[in-house]
GROMACS .gro file of C-alpha atoms in nm:
model
  371
    1MET     CA    1   3.859  -1.709  -3.305
    2LEU     CA    2   3.498  -1.883  -3.180
    3THR     CA    3   3.192  -1.733  -3.390
    4LEU     CA    4   2.942  -1.583  -3.124
    5GLN     CA    5   2.727  -1.871  -3.195
    6ALA     CA    6   2.993  -2.118  -3.077
    7GLN     CA    7   3.063  -1.858  -2.771
    8LEU     CA    8   2.675  -1.877  -2.652
    9LEU     CA    9   2.698  -2.275  -2.704
   10ASN     CA   10   3.002  -2.298  -2.493
   11ARG     CA   11   2.817  -2.081  -2.199
   12LEU     CA   12   2.499  -2.307  -2.245
   13GLU     CA   13   2.728  -2.630  -2.225
   14GLN     CA   14   2.947  -2.498  -1.936
   15ARG     CA   15   2.609  -2.400  -1.751
   16GLU     CA   16   2.461  -2.788  -1.855
   17SER     CA   17   2.791  -2.927  -1.728
   18GLU     CA   18   2.767  -2.752  -1.337
   19GLY     CA   19   2.391  -2.859  -1.377
   20ILE     CA   20   2.254  -2.490  -1.361
   21LEU     CA   21   2.117  -2.489  -1.742
   22ARG     CA   22   1.767  -2.346  -1.724
   23LYS     CA   23   1.430  -2.502  -1.961
   24LEU     CA   24   1.126  -2.435  -2.006
   25LYS     CA   25   0.891  -2.701  -1.866
   26ILE     CA   26   0.496  -2.682  -1.925
   27GLY     CA   27   0.345  -2.785  -1.587
   28LYS     CA   28   0.175  -3.108  -1.509
   29ALA     CA   29  -0.175  -3.192  -1.315
   30SER     CA   30   0.053  -3.229  -0.978
   31ILE     CA   31   0.010  -3.116  -0.602
   32ASP     CA   32   0.084  -2.778  -0.604
   33PHE     CA   33   0.358  -2.670  -0.355
   34CYS     CA   34   0.583  -2.459  -0.639
   35SER     CA   35   0.384  -2.186  -0.741
   36ASN     CA   36   0.325  -1.854  -0.647
   37ASP     CA   37  -0.069  -1.873  -0.641
   38TYR     CA   38  -0.082  -1.825  -0.253
   39LEU     CA   39  -0.456  -1.713  -0.235
   40GLY     CA   40  -0.535  -1.987  -0.498
   41LEU     CA   41  -0.740  -1.704  -0.767
   42THR     CA   42  -0.613  -1.873  -1.073
   43ARG     CA   43  -0.793  -2.157  -0.998
   44ASP     CA   44  -1.105  -2.027  -0.837
   45GLN     CA   45  -1.366  -2.078  -1.072
   46THR     CA   46  -1.584  -1.802  -0.881
   47PHE     CA   47  -1.334  -1.558  -0.953
   48GLN     CA   48  -1.276  -1.685  -1.286
   49GLN     CA   49  -1.630  -1.619  -1.361
   50GLN     CA   50  -1.591  -1.290  -1.253
   51ILE     CA   51  -1.302  -1.186  -1.473
   52LEU     CA   52  -1.512  -1.357  -1.768
   53LYS     CA   53  -1.789  -1.118  -1.691
   54THR     CA   54  -1.582  -0.843  -1.714
   55ALA     CA   55  -1.433  -0.962  -2.053
   56LEU     CA   56  -1.803  -0.967  -2.164
   57GLU     CA   57  -1.939  -0.634  -2.047
   58ASN     CA   58  -1.598  -0.486  -2.186
   59PRO     CA   59  -1.494  -0.637  -2.523
   60LYS     CA   60  -1.301  -0.372  -2.627
   61SER     CA   61  -1.088  -0.408  -2.321
   62LEU     CA   62  -0.916  -0.728  -2.436
   63MET     CA   63  -0.777  -0.579  -2.746
   64GLY     CA   64  -0.428  -0.392  -2.786
   65SER     CA   65  -0.402  -0.064  -2.685
   66THR     CA   66  -0.301   0.043  -2.996
   67GLY     CA   67   0.048   0.234  -2.849
   68SER     CA   68   0.262   0.397  -2.562
   69ARG     CA   69   0.031   0.579  -2.314
   70LEU     CA   70   0.224   0.896  -2.412
   71ILE     CA   71   0.076   0.829  -2.780
   72SER     CA   72  -0.269   0.639  -2.785
   73GLY     CA   73  -0.269   0.410  -2.539
   74ASN     CA   74  -0.415   0.603  -2.246
   75THR     CA   75  -0.747   0.528  -2.180
   76GLU     CA   76  -0.991   0.661  -1.901
   77THR     CA   77  -1.013   0.331  -1.767
   78THR     CA   78  -0.656   0.273  -1.666
   79MET     CA   79  -0.658   0.627  -1.497
   80GLN     CA   80  -0.979   0.567  -1.286
   81VAL     CA   81  -0.851   0.199  -1.180
   82GLU     CA   82  -0.493   0.428  -1.096
   83SER     CA   83  -0.733   0.580  -0.873
   84PHE     CA   84  -0.875   0.352  -0.719
   85LEU     CA   85  -0.521   0.178  -0.686
   86ALA     CA   86  -0.364   0.461  -0.485
   87GLU     CA   87  -0.696   0.530  -0.260
   88ASN     CA   88  -0.686   0.181  -0.167
   89HIS     CA   89  -0.367   0.168  -0.080
   90GLY     CA   90  -0.339   0.491   0.135
   91ASN     CA   91  -0.117   0.674  -0.163
   92LYS     CA   92  -0.121   0.992  -0.338
   93SER     CA   93  -0.097   0.816  -0.682
   94ALA     CA   94  -0.031   0.519  -0.891
   95LEU     CA   95   0.110   0.418  -1.213
   96LEU     CA   96   0.051   0.081  -1.387
   97PHE     CA   97   0.284  -0.157  -1.535
   98PRO     CA   98   0.284  -0.463  -1.717
   99SER     CA   99   0.485  -0.675  -1.466
  100GLY     CA  100   0.629  -0.601  -1.153
  101TYR     CA  101   0.995  -0.687  -1.339
  102LYS     CA  102   0.910  -0.396  -1.563
  103ALA     CA  103   0.813  -0.188  -1.280
  104ASN     CA  104   1.121  -0.220  -1.058
  105LEU     CA  105   1.337  -0.166  -1.433
  106ALA     CA  106   1.130   0.157  -1.475
  107LEU     CA  107   1.163   0.308  -1.102
  108PHE     CA  108   1.572   0.222  -1.040
  109SER     CA  109   1.678   0.296  -1.381
  110CYS     CA  110   1.593   0.685  -1.328
  111ILE     CA  111   1.484   0.765  -0.985
  112ALA     CA  112   1.839   0.832  -0.912
  113GLN     CA  113   2.134   1.066  -1.034
  114ARG     CA  114   2.498   1.037  -1.081
  115ASN     CA  115   2.596   1.164  -0.726
  116ASP     CA  116   2.287   0.953  -0.560
  117THR     CA  117   2.350   0.610  -0.409
  118ILE     CA  118   2.099   0.307  -0.420
  119LEU     CA  119   2.147   0.096  -0.077
  120VAL     CA  120   2.006  -0.229  -0.180
  121ASP     CA  121   1.925  -0.553   0.035
  122GLU     CA  122   2.127  -0.857  -0.084
  123TYR     CA  123   1.863  -1.077  -0.138
  124VAL     CA  124   1.625  -0.818  -0.357
  125HIS     CA  125   1.476  -0.848  -0.635
  126ARG     CA  126   1.687  -0.931  -0.959
  127SER     CA  127   1.476  -0.645  -1.127
  128VAL     CA  128   1.585  -0.394  -0.880
  129HIS     CA  129   1.965  -0.496  -0.971
  130ASP     CA  130   1.873  -0.436  -1.340
  131GLY     CA  131   1.727  -0.122  -1.315
  132CYS     CA  132   2.010   0.026  -1.071
  133LEU     CA  133   2.248  -0.109  -1.357
  134LEU     CA  134   2.080   0.143  -1.582
  135SER     CA  135   2.110   0.433  -1.352
  136ASN     CA  136   2.415   0.637  -1.292
  137ALA     CA  137   2.364   0.645  -0.910
  138THR     CA  138   2.626   0.414  -0.714
  139LYS     CA  139   2.480   0.102  -0.588
  140TRP     CA  140   2.592  -0.036  -0.263
  141LYS     CA  141   2.441  -0.404  -0.109
  142PHE     CA  142   2.363  -0.451   0.258
  143LYS     CA  143   2.357  -0.767   0.453
  144HIS     CA  144   2.018  -0.903   0.433
  145ASN     CA  145   1.839  -0.765   0.693
  146ASP     CA  146   2.066  -0.614   0.915
  147LEU     CA  147   1.977  -0.284   1.042
  148ASP     CA  148   2.342  -0.242   1.165
  149HIS     CA  149   2.545  -0.299   0.815
  150LEU     CA  150   2.254  -0.083   0.664
  151GLU     CA  151   2.303   0.206   0.928
  152SER     CA  152   2.705   0.168   0.898
  153LEU     CA  153   2.662   0.269   0.521
  154LEU     CA  154   2.403   0.537   0.572
  155LYS     CA  155   2.660   0.712   0.813
  156LYS     CA  156   2.867   0.709   0.460
  157MET     CA  157   2.610   0.919   0.244
  158LYS     CA  158   2.627   1.200   0.056
  159GLY     CA  159   2.394   1.328  -0.171
  160ASN     CA  160   2.007   1.158  -0.227
  161THR     CA  161   2.005   0.804  -0.090
  162LEU     CA  162   1.741   0.518  -0.143
  163ILE     CA  163   1.719   0.201   0.040
  164ALA     CA  164   1.568  -0.096  -0.147
  165ILE     CA  165   1.393  -0.348   0.022
  166GLU     CA  166   1.132  -0.673   0.008
  167SER     CA  167   0.828  -0.678   0.251
  168LEU     CA  168   0.880  -1.062   0.245
  169TYR     CA  169   1.148  -1.237   0.064
  170SER     CA  170   1.136  -1.538  -0.141
  171MET     CA  171   1.490  -1.648  -0.066
  172ASP     CA  172   1.456  -1.726   0.302
  173GLY     CA  173   1.111  -1.708   0.349
  174ASP     CA  174   1.132  -1.454   0.614
  175PHE     CA  175   0.988  -1.042   0.649
  176ALA     CA  176   1.171  -0.704   0.595
  177PRO     CA  177   1.192  -0.569   0.952
  178LEU     CA  178   1.012  -0.234   0.792
  179GLU     CA  179   0.942  -0.060   1.065
  180ASP     CA  180   1.258  -0.001   1.170
  181ILE     CA  181   1.398  -0.017   0.832
  182ALA     CA  182   1.189   0.295   0.802
  183GLU     CA  183   1.249   0.481   1.148
  184LEU     CA  184   1.659   0.442   0.994
  185ALA     CA  185   1.541   0.598   0.641
  186PHE     CA  186   1.392   0.885   0.878
  187ARG     CA  187   1.669   0.952   1.078
  188TYR     CA  188   1.917   0.993   0.754
  189GLN     CA  189   1.691   1.132   0.520
  190ALA     CA  190   1.686   0.835   0.260
  191ASN     CA  191   1.415   0.723   0.084
  192LEU     CA  192   1.243   0.387   0.132
  193ILE     CA  193   1.131   0.168  -0.199
  194VAL     CA  194   0.956  -0.148  -0.047
  195ASP     CA  195   0.854  -0.422  -0.318
  196GLU     CA  196   0.556  -0.636  -0.171
  197ALA     CA  197   0.526  -0.869  -0.432
  198HIS     CA  198   0.495  -1.209  -0.195
  199ALA     CA  199   0.321  -0.972   0.062
  200LEU     CA  200   0.032  -0.822  -0.123
  201GLY     CA  201  -0.269  -1.016  -0.084
  202VAL     CA  202  -0.120  -1.281   0.147
  203PHE     CA  203  -0.124  -0.978   0.404
  204GLY     CA  204  -0.437  -0.801   0.271
  205LYS     CA  205  -0.290  -0.499   0.086
  206GLY     CA  206   0.034  -0.511   0.166
  207LEU     CA  207   0.249  -0.508   0.492
  208VAL     CA  208   0.299  -0.102   0.404
  209TYR     CA  209  -0.003  -0.088   0.422
  210GLN     CA  210  -0.138  -0.303   0.754
  211ASN     CA  211   0.161  -0.097   0.916
  212GLN     CA  212   0.060   0.237   0.811
  213LEU     CA  213   0.395   0.334   0.703
  214GLN     CA  214   0.284   0.516   0.373
  215ASN     CA  215   0.393   0.852   0.485
  216LYS     CA  216   0.750   0.687   0.533
  217VAL     CA  217   0.793   0.487   0.215
  218PHE     CA  218   0.894   0.655  -0.102
  219ALA     CA  219   0.771   0.374  -0.325
  220THR     CA  220   0.591   0.067  -0.319
  221ILE     CA  221   0.580  -0.159  -0.555
  222ALA     CA  222   0.257  -0.390  -0.592
  223THR     CA  223   0.277  -0.686  -0.807
  224TYR     CA  224  -0.014  -0.856  -0.948
  225GLY     CA  225   0.124  -1.169  -1.055
  226LYS     CA  226   0.138  -1.357  -0.751
  227ALA     CA  227  -0.115  -1.400  -0.484
  228MET     CA  228  -0.360  -1.181  -0.697
  229GLY     CA  229  -0.364  -1.429  -0.925
  230LEU     CA  230  -0.335  -1.204  -1.262
  231ASN     CA  231  -0.017  -1.009  -1.402
  232GLY     CA  232   0.117  -0.632  -1.368
  233ALA     CA  233   0.210  -0.442  -1.142
  234ALA     CA  234   0.191  -0.049  -0.986
  235VAL     CA  235   0.427   0.201  -0.831
  236LEU     CA  236   0.235   0.385  -0.554
  237GLY     CA  237   0.350   0.685  -0.422
  238SER     CA  238   0.377   1.090  -0.453
  239ARG     CA  239   0.192   1.272  -0.739
  240VAL     CA  240   0.564   1.399  -0.805
  241LEU     CA  241   0.698   1.054  -0.858
  242LYS     CA  242   0.400   0.976  -1.094
  243GLU     CA  243   0.455   1.245  -1.313
  244TYR     CA  244   0.837   1.190  -1.291
  245LEU     CA  245   0.826   0.830  -1.424
  246ILE     CA  246   0.600   0.948  -1.713
  247ASN     CA  247   0.889   1.179  -1.789
  248PHE     CA  248   1.201   0.999  -1.717
  249ALA     CA  249   1.109   0.631  -1.695
  250SER     CA  250   1.200   0.457  -2.035
  251PRO     CA  251   1.024   0.128  -1.960
  252PHE     CA  252   0.713   0.317  -1.922
  253ILE     CA  253   0.763   0.563  -2.235
  254TYR     CA  254   0.885   0.360  -2.475
  255SER     CA  255   0.635   0.053  -2.428
  256THR     CA  256   0.315  -0.032  -2.564
  257ALA     CA  257   0.049   0.032  -2.273
  258ALA     CA  258  -0.139  -0.272  -2.156
  259SER     CA  259  -0.463  -0.364  -2.222
  260ASP     CA  260  -0.745  -0.216  -2.027
  261PHE     CA  261  -0.858  -0.592  -1.984
  262GLN     CA  262  -0.549  -0.573  -1.753
  263SER     CA  263  -0.661  -0.275  -1.559
  264LEU     CA  264  -1.007  -0.406  -1.491
  265SER     CA  265  -0.890  -0.754  -1.408
  266ILE     CA  266  -0.689  -0.596  -1.124
  267ARG     CA  267  -0.966  -0.413  -0.992
  268ALA     CA  268  -1.182  -0.665  -0.980
  269SER     CA  269  -0.900  -0.875  -0.772
  270TYR     CA  270  -0.889  -0.639  -0.549
  271LYS     CA  271  -1.295  -0.623  -0.509
  272TYR     CA  272  -1.254  -1.068  -0.454
  273MET     CA  273  -1.022  -1.004  -0.198
  274ASP     CA  274  -1.192  -0.805  -0.011
  275GLU     CA  275  -1.506  -0.974  -0.014
  276HIS     CA  276  -1.301  -1.306   0.057
  277PRO     CA  277  -1.111  -1.269   0.345
  278ASP     CA  278  -1.146  -1.636   0.444
  279LEU     CA  279  -0.884  -1.736   0.137
  280ALA     CA  280  -0.574  -1.550   0.377
  281ILE     CA  281  -0.728  -1.703   0.680
  282ARG     CA  282  -0.734  -2.056   0.514
  283LEU     CA  283  -0.375  -1.995   0.396
  284GLN     CA  284  -0.274  -1.891   0.751
  285LYS     CA  285  -0.437  -2.247   0.896
  286ASN     CA  286  -0.232  -2.460   0.617
  287ILE     CA  287   0.108  -2.245   0.720
  288GLU     CA  288   0.070  -2.319   1.069
  289TYR     CA  289  -0.029  -2.706   1.000
  290PHE     CA  290   0.274  -2.723   0.798
  291ARG     CA  291   0.497  -2.593   1.075
  292SER     CA  292   0.357  -2.817   1.352
  293HIS     CA  293   0.529  -3.124   1.163
  294GLN     CA  294   0.856  -2.934   1.268
  295VAL     CA  295   1.091  -3.015   0.958
  296HIS     CA  296   1.282  -2.733   1.051
  297SER     CA  297   1.222  -2.464   0.839
  298ILE     CA  298   1.443  -2.185   0.821
  299SER     CA  299   1.158  -1.933   0.728
  300GLN     CA  300   0.934  -1.720   0.951
  301GLU     CA  301   0.574  -1.847   1.091
  302LYS     CA  302   0.362  -1.685   0.880
  303SER     CA  303   0.487  -1.662   0.552
  304PRO     CA  304   0.355  -1.861   0.247
  305ILE     CA  305   0.700  -1.960   0.156
  306GLN     CA  306   0.916  -2.223   0.394
  307ILE     CA  307   1.242  -2.281   0.299
  308VAL     CA  308   1.402  -2.628   0.399
  309GLN     CA  309   1.742  -2.675   0.430
  310PHE     CA  310   1.955  -3.011   0.311
  311PRO     CA  311   2.341  -3.085   0.409
  312SER     CA  312   2.414  -3.197   0.065
  313SER     CA  313   2.294  -3.211  -0.298
  314THR     CA  314   2.244  -3.577  -0.255
  315LYS     CA  315   2.010  -3.509  -0.016
  316LEU     CA  316   1.822  -3.278  -0.195
  317ARG     CA  317   1.795  -3.470  -0.538
  318GLN     CA  318   1.695  -3.778  -0.315
  319ALA     CA  319   1.394  -3.580  -0.165
  320VAL     CA  320   1.330  -3.375  -0.476
  321THR     CA  321   1.273  -3.748  -0.651
  322ALA     CA  322   1.083  -3.875  -0.377
  323LEU     CA  323   0.833  -3.595  -0.431
  324SER     CA  324   0.818  -3.596  -0.774
  325ALA     CA  325   0.736  -3.994  -0.785
  326ILE     CA  326   0.448  -3.924  -0.570
  327ASP     CA  327   0.369  -3.604  -0.780
  328ILE     CA  328   0.450  -3.335  -0.553
  329GLU     CA  329   0.572  -3.038  -0.740
  330THR     CA  330   0.815  -2.797  -0.531
  331TYR     CA  331   1.117  -2.580  -0.604
  332SER     CA  332   1.490  -2.735  -0.525
  333VAL     CA  333   1.793  -2.484  -0.509
  334PHE     CA  334   2.127  -2.627  -0.525
  335ALA     CA  335   2.472  -2.487  -0.521
  336PRO     CA  336   2.611  -2.324  -0.643
  337THR     CA  337   2.356  -2.083  -0.647
  338VAL     CA  338   2.356  -2.108  -0.253
  339LYS     CA  339   2.674  -2.208  -0.089
  340PRO     CA  340   2.753  -2.618  -0.028
  341GLY     CA  341   2.562  -2.721   0.267
  342LEU     CA  342   2.292  -2.449   0.216
  343GLU     CA  343   2.115  -2.667  -0.053
  344ARG     CA  344   1.723  -2.613   0.021
  345LEU     CA  345   1.383  -2.679  -0.073
  346ARG     CA  346   1.136  -2.362  -0.128
  347ILE     CA  347   0.805  -2.473  -0.050
  348CYS     CA  348   0.507  -2.226  -0.121
  349LEU     CA  349   0.172  -2.308   0.070
  350HIS     CA  350  -0.126  -2.224  -0.040
  351GLN     CA  351  -0.456  -2.161   0.073
  352PHE     CA  352  -0.621  -2.482  -0.108
  353ASN     CA  353  -0.369  -2.744  -0.012
  354SER     CA  354  -0.500  -2.980   0.202
  355PHE     CA  355  -0.394  -3.091   0.521
  356ALA     CA  356  -0.344  -3.426   0.396
  357GLU     CA  357  -0.111  -3.292   0.080
  358ILE     CA  358   0.073  -3.110   0.331
  359ASP     CA  359   0.135  -3.422   0.524
  360ARG     CA  360   0.276  -3.610   0.234
  361LEU     CA  361   0.512  -3.349   0.145
  362CYS     CA  362   0.639  -3.319   0.533
  363ARG     CA  363   0.668  -3.708   0.536
  364ILE     CA  364   0.834  -3.746   0.242
  365ILE     CA  365   1.156  -3.425   0.361
  366LYS     CA  366   1.187  -3.613   0.702
  367GLN     CA  367   1.274  -3.894   0.521
  368HIS     CA  368   1.546  -3.712   0.400
  369GLN     CA  369   1.632  -3.449   0.562
  370TYR     CA  370   1.948  -3.448   0.789
  371VAL     CA  371   1.819  -3.342   1.169
   0.00000   0.00000   0.00000
């Protein structure tokens, strides 16, 4: 019998042979069409100075919180920022978490009970699936953005039903039909949960807020590690939901609280975004310019995530090699992660990308993409 160490090694070697072994790498100075820094806040020197000013004015906030929020880690600062977030999003309450992953894990692990059902879009974030695994509820997948399939499942439901979606998906760079799904949820008395990770900042306070759907959405996950240039997340919803999570969400109850600096930085990011609407406008101009090159993206026109498919791994690898040679960084997805023939280049556009950089990117894609 193989030792545990040998079994682990075998699994790693199998992944390496399949070309899907993950490895950590240090980002190099390159032309960025890869990161989630859609508004460029992580490289914005004015924003950096504001965050530094926050730290200098609140030096104690940089230190650890000393415990979970139910023991010694709760502060007036964090509670004030949560009130600020709730008010800004038009919700009754907000509860902060260290990351979007942990927010989803906390929410989905405790919100549904044994006789309840969670219906998840097949492309929803992994953290949602992991949260469901910790739940006693039944999880069913529905086909991506397929309203008919979703409704067919809703007709079969007994007990409480939750619907889990993203407002903007990173897999295909497409949007959920939010208003239609909200209407279905209302019709079948289901509870809609929307992950706004890729929409927040790109579309102001998110698409739930933009479409004024707060009263039709049970919970919204606002994530700050992408366009907002920071880390952390918040679950937005009713006061009852917040109190329930405080009492039943293990990832919240048993985790050391984040520092006050995280909370203060999140508030600063919202204010900076409000003061600089030009960032999102420039991003949309870059998206329009990219799409004007007609590289056959399968994504929707306003999405900062543009997916370009290739007919084979060979053609995709050739394109990636050519892009790397001129220091352009993208993210490539090969089979078996996707079906053969659906190999793809995931391109993230940012407000700081120049038209010249987009020209270079599209020229290489066209040289290698099957049209």
